[in-house]
PDB file of C-alpha atoms in Angstrom:
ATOM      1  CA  UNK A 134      83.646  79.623  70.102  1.00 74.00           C
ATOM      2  CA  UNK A 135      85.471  78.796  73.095  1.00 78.00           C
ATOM      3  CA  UNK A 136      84.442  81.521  76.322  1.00 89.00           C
ATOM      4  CA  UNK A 137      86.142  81.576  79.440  1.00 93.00           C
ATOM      5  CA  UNK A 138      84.172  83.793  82.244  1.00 95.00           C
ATOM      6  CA  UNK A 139      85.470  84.062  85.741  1.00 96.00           C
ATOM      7  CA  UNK A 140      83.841  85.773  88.882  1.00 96.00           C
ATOM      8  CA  UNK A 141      83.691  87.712  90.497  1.00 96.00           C
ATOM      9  CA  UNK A 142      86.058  90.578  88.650  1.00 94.00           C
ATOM     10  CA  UNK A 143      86.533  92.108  91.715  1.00 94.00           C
ATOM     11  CA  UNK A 144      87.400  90.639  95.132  1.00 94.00           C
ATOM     12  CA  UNK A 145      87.725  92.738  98.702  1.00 95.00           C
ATOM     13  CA  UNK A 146      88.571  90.637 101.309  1.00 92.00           C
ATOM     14  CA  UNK A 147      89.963  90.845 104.693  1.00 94.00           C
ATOM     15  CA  UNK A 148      92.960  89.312 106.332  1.00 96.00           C
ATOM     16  CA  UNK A 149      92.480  85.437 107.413  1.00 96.00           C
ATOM     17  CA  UNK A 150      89.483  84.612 105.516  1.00 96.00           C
ATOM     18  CA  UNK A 151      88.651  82.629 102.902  1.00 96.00           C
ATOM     19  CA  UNK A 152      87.094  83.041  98.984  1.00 95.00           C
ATOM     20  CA  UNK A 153      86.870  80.935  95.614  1.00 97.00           C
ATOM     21  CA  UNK A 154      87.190  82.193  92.578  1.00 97.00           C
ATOM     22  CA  UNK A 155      85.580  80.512  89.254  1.00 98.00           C
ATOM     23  CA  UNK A 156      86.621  79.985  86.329  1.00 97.00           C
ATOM     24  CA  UNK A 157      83.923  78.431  83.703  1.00 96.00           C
ATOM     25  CA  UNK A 158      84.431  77.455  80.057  1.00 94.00           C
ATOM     26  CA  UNK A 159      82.133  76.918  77.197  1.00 92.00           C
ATOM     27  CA  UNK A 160      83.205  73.912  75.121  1.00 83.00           C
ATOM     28  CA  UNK A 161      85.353  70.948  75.824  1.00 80.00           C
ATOM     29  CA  UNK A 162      88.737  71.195  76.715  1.00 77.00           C
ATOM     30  CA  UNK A 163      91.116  69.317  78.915  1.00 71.00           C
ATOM     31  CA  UNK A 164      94.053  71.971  79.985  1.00 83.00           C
ATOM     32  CA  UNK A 165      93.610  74.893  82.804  1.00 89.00           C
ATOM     33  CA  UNK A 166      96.137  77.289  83.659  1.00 91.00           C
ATOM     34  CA  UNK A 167      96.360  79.848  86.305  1.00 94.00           C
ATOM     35  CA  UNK A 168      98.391  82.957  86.446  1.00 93.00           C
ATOM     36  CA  UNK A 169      98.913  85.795  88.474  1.00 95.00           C
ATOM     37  CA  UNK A 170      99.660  89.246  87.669  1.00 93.00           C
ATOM     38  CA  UNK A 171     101.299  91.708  89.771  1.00 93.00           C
ATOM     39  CA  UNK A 172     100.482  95.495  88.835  1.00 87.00           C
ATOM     40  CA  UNK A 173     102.636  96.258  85.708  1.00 83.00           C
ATOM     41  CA  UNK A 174     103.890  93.001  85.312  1.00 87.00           C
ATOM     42  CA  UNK A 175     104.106  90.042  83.644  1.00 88.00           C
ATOM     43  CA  UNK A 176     101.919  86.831  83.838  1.00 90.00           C
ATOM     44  CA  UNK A 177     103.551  84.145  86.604  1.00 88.00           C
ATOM     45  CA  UNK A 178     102.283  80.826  85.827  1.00 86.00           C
ATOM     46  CA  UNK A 179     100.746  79.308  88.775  1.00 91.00           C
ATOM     47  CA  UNK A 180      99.019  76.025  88.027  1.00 89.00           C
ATOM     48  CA  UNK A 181      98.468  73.457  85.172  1.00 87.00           C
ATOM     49  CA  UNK A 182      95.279  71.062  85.536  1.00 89.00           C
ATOM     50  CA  UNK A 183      95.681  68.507  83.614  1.00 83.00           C
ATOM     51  CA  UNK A 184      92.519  66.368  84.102  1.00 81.00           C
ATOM     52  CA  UNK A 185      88.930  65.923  85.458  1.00 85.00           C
ATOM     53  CA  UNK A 186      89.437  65.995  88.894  1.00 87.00           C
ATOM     54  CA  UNK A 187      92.409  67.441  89.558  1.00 88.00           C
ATOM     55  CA  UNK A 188      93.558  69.288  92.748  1.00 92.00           C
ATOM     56  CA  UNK A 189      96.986  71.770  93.427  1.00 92.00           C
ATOM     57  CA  UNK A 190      98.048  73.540  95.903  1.00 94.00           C
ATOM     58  CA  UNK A 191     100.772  75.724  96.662  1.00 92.00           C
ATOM     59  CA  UNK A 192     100.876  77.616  99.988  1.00 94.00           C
ATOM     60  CA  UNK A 193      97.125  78.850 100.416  1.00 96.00           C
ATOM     61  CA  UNK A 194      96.292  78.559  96.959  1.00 96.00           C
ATOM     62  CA  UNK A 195      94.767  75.494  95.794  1.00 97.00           C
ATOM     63  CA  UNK A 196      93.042  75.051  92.419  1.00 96.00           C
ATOM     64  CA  UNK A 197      90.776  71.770  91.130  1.00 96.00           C
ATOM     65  CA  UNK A 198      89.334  71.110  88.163  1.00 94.00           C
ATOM     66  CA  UNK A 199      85.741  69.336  86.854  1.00 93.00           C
ATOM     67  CA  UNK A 200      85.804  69.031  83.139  1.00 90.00           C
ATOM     68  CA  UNK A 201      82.356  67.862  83.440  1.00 91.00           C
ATOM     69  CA  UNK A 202      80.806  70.775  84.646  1.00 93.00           C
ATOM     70  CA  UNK A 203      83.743  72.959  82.489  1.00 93.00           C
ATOM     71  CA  UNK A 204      84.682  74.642  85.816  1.00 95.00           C
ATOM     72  CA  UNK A 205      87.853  75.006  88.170  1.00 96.00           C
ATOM     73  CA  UNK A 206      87.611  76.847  91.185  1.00 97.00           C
ATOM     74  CA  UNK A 207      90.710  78.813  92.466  1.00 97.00           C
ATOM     75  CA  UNK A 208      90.489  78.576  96.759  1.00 97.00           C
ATOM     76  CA  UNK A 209      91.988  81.120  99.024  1.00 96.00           C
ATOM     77  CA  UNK A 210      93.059  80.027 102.677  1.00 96.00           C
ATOM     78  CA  UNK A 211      93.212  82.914 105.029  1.00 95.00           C
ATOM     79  CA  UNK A 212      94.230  85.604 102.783  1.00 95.00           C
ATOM     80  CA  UNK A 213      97.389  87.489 103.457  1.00 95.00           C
ATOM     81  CA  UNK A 214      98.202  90.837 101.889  1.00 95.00           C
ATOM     82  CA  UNK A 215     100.559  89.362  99.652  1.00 95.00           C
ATOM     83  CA  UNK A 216      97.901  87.881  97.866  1.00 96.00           C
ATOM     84  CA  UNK A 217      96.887  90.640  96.593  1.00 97.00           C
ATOM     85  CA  UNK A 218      97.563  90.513  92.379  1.00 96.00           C
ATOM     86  CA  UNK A 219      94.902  89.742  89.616  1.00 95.00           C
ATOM     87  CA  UNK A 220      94.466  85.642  88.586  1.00 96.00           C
ATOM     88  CA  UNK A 221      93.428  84.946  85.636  1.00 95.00           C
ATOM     89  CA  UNK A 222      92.333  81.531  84.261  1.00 95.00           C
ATOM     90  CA  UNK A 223      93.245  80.328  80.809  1.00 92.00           C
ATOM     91  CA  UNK A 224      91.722  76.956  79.148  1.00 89.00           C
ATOM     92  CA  UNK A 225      93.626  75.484  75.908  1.00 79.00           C
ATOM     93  CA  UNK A 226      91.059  75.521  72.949  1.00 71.00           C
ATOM     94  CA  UNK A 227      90.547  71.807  72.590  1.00 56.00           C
ATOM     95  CA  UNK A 228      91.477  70.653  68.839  1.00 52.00           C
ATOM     96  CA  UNK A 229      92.409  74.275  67.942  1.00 49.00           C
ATOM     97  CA  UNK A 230      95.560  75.947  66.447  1.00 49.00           C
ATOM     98  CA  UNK A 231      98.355  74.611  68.926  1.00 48.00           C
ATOM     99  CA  UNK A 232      99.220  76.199  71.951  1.00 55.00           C
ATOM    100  CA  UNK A 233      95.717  78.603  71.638  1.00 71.00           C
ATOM    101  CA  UNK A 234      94.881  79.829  75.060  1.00 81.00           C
ATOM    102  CA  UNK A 235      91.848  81.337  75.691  1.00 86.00           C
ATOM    103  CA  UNK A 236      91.837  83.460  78.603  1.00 90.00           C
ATOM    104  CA  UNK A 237      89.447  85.176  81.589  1.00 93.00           C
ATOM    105  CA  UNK A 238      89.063  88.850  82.088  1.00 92.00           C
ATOM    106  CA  UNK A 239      90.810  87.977  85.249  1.00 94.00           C
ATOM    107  CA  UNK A 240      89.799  88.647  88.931  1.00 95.00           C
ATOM    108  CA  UNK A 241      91.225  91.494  90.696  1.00 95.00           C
ATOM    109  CA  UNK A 242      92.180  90.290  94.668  1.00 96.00           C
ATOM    110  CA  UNK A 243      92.501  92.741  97.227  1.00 96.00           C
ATOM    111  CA  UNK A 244      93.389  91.623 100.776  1.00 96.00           C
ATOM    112  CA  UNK A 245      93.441  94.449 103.499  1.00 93.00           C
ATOM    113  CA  UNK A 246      94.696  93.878 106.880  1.00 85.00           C
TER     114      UNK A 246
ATOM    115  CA  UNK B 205     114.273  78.444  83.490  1.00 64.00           C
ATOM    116  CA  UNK B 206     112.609  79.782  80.581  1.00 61.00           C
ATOM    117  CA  UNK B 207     113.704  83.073  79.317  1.00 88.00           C
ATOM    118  CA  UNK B 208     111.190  85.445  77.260  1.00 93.00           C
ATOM    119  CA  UNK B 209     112.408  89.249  76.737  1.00 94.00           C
ATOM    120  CA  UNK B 210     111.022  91.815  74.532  1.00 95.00           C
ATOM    121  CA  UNK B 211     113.072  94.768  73.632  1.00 91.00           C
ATOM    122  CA  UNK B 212     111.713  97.477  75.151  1.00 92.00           C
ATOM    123  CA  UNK B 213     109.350  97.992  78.892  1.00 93.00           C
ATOM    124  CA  UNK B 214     107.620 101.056  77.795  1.00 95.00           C
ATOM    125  CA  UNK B 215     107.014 102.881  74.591  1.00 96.00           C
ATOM    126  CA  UNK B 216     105.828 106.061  73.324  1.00 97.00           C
ATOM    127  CA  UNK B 217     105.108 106.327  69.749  1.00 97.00           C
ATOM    128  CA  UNK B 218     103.262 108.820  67.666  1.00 97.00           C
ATOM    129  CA  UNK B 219      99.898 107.852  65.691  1.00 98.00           C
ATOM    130  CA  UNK B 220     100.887 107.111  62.076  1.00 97.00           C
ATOM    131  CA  UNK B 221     104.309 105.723  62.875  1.00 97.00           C
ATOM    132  CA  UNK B 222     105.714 102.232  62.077  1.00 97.00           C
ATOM    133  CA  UNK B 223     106.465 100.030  65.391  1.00 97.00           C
ATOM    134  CA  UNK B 224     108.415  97.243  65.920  1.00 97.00           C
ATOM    135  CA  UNK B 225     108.316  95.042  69.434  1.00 98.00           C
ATOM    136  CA  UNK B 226     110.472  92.432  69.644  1.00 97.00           C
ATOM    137  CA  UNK B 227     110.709  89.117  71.291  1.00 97.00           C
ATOM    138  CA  UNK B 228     113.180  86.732  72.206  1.00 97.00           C
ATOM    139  CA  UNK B 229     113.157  83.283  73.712  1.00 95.00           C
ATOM    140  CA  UNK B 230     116.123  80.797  74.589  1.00 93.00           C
ATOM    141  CA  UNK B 231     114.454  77.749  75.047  1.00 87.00           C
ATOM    142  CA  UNK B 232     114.407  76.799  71.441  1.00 91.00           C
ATOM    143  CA  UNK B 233     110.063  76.606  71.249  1.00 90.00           C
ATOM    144  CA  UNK B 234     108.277  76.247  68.115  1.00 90.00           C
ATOM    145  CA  UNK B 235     105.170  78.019  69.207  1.00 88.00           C
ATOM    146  CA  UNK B 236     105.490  81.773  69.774  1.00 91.00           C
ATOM    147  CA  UNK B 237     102.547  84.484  70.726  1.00 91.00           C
ATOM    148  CA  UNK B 238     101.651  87.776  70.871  1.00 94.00           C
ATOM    149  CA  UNK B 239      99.316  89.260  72.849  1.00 93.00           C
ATOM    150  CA  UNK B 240      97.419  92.232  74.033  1.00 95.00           C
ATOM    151  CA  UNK B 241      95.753  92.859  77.551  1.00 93.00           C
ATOM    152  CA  UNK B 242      93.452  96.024  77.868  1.00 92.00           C
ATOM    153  CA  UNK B 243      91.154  96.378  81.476  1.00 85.00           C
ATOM    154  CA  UNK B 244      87.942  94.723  81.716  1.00 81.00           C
ATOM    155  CA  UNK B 245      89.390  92.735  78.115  1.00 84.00           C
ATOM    156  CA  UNK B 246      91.502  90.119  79.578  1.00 84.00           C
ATOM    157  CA  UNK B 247      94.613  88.833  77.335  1.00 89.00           C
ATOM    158  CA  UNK B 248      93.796  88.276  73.500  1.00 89.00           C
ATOM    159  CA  UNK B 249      95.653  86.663  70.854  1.00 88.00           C
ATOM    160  CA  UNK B 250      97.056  88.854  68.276  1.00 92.00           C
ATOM    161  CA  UNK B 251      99.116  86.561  66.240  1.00 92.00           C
ATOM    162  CA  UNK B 252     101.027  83.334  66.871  1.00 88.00           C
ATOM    163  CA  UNK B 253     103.599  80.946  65.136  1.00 91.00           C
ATOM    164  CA  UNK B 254     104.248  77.719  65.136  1.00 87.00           C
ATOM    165  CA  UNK B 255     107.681  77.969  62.939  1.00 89.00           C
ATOM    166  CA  UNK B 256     109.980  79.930  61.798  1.00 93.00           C
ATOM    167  CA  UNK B 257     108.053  81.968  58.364  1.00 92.00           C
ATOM    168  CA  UNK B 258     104.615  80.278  59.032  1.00 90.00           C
ATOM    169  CA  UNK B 259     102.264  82.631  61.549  1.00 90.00           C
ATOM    170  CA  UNK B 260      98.436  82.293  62.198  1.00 88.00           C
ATOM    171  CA  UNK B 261      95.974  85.292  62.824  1.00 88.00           C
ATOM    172  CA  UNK B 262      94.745  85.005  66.591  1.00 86.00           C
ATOM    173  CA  UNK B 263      91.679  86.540  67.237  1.00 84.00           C
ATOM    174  CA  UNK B 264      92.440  90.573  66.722  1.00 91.00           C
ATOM    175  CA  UNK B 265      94.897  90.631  63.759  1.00 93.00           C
ATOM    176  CA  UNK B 266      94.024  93.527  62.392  1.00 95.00           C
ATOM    177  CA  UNK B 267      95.937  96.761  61.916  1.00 96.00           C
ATOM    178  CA  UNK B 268      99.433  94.470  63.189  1.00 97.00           C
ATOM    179  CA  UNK B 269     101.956  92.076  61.353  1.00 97.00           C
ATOM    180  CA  UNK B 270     104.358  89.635  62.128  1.00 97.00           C
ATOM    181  CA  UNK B 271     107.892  88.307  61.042  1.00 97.00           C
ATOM    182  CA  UNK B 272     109.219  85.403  62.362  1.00 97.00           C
ATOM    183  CA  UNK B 273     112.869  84.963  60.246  1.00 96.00           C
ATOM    184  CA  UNK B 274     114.614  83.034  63.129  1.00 97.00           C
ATOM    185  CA  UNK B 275     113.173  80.388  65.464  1.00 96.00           C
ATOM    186  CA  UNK B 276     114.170  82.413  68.553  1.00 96.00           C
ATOM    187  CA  UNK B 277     112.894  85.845  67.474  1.00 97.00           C
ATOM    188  CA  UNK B 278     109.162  86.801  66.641  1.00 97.00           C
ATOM    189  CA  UNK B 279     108.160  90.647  65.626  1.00 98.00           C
ATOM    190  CA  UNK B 280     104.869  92.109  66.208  1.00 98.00           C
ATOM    191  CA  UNK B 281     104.711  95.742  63.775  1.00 98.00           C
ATOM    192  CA  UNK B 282     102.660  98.108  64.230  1.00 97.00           C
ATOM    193  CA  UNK B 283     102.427  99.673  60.191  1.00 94.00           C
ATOM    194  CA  UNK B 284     100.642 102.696  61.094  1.00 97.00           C
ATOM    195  CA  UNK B 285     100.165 103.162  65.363  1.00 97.00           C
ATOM    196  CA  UNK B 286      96.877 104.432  66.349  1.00 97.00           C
ATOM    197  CA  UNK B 287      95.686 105.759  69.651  1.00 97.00           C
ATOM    198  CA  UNK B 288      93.287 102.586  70.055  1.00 96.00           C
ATOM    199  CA  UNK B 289      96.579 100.557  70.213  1.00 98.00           C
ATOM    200  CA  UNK B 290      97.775 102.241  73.238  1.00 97.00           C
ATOM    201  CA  UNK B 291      98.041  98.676  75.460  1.00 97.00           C
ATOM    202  CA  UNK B 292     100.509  96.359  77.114  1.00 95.00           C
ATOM    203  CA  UNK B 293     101.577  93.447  75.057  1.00 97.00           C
ATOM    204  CA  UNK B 294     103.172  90.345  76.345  1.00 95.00           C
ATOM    205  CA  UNK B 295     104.960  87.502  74.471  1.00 95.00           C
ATOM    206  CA  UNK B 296     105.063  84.337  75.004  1.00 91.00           C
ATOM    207  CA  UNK B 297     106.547  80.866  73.872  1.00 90.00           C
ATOM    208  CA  UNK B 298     105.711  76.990  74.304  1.00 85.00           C
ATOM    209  CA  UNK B 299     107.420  73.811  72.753  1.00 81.00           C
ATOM    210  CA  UNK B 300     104.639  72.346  69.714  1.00 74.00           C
ATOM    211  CA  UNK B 301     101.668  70.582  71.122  1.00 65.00           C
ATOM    212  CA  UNK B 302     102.059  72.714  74.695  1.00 65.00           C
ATOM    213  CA  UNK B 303      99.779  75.727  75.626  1.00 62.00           C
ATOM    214  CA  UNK B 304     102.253  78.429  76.226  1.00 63.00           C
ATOM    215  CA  UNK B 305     103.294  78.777  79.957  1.00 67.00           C
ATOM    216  CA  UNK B 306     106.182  81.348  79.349  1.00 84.00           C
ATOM    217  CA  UNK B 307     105.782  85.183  79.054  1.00 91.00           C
ATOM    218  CA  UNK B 308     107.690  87.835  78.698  1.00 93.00           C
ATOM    219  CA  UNK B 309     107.869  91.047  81.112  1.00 92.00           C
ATOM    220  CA  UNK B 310     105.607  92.837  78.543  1.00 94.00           C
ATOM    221  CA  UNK B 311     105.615  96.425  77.116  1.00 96.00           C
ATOM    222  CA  UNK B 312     103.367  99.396  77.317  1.00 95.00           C
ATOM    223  CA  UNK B 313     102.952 100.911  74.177  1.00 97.00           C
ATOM    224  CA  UNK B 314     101.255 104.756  74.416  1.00 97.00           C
ATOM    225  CA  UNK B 315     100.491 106.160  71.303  1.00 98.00           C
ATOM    226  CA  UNK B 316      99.560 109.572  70.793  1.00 97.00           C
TER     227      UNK B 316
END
């Protein structure tokens, strides 16, 4: 059974600094997706790692991936307010029904000023 | 761009009733979804299909069906709501052989 754990749940953080969140998974797989969620809405997709050792980044987000050590690691740059959403990792269960994700419980981000 | 609506952003419903949420895509994908996301629960797979009449349990089926009579439409039903269904759900929709990367705006279903 494929598990996907992130930490922390819950993230406080001030203005200008900078946080990783992880994302670990149990069994093999070789697709990672990040989302955010603003407060009643949808999912926005936010990256796609495709392979061991792969790095995006988009503004002061930037997300890798180690499919060794089943973990990807979602960076924050000097956090700005609008950061603030939950992210939530998903990992494709490898040889499963097609399309399956498997998802996180999600990490809650707060930035204050 | 992708396009996933459901038919309805919030929902009350009364325990006992039948409910219907509905889903559209435009991007002719195979693969469609349903889930549910409760707090401290993350998103979990209710049902999905991969074509039009064939569906898969995900990993809560129970106490919800599916129809899928058209490619671009997939129904979640509710045959008798219950207060532990109270929840958003969110669709989604991929092309075969690609995770789903599409969702819908969701809907929060209360039942009482």
């Amino acid at each position: 059974e494929l598990k996907v754990e992130q930490n922390p749940l819950f993230l406080s953080m001030q203005e200008g600094k900078n946080y990783t969140i992880y994302c670990n998974y149990s069994t093999t797989s070789d697709r990672l997706y990040w989302y955010r969620q603003d407060p009643g809405k949808s999912l926005e997709s936010l990256f796609v790692l495709l392979s061991n050792g792969a790095v995006k980044q988009e503004g002061r987000l930037m997300a890798s991936l180690d499919t060794k050590a089943r973990l990807s690691t979602l960076h924050i740059t000097a956090a700005v307010h609008d950061l603030s959403a939950t992210y939530f990792c998903a990992v494709v269960l490898y040889g499963g029904s097609q399309g399956n994700l498997i998802f996180g419980k999600g990490t809650k981000l707060s930035v204050k000023p | 761009d992708v396009k996933v609506t459901q038919s309805s952003r919030y929902l009350v419903k009364r325990t006992g009733e039948k409910v219907f949420l509905e889903c559209v895509q435009d991007m002719d994908h195979e693969n469609m979804f349903w889930y549910r996301q409760d707090p401290g629960l993350g998103l979990r797979l209710i049902y999905f299909s991969y074509d039009v009449k064939m569906k898969e349990k995900g990993d809560i089926p129970e106490g919800y069906s599916v129809s899928r009579e058209k490619k671009e439409r997939f129904s979640l039903i509710l045959e008798s709501a219950s207060t532990n269904q109270t929840s958003m759900y969110l669709c989604a929709s991929s092309f075969r052989d690609r995770a789903t990367n599409n969702f819908g705006p969701g809907t929060r279903l209360t039942v009482t």
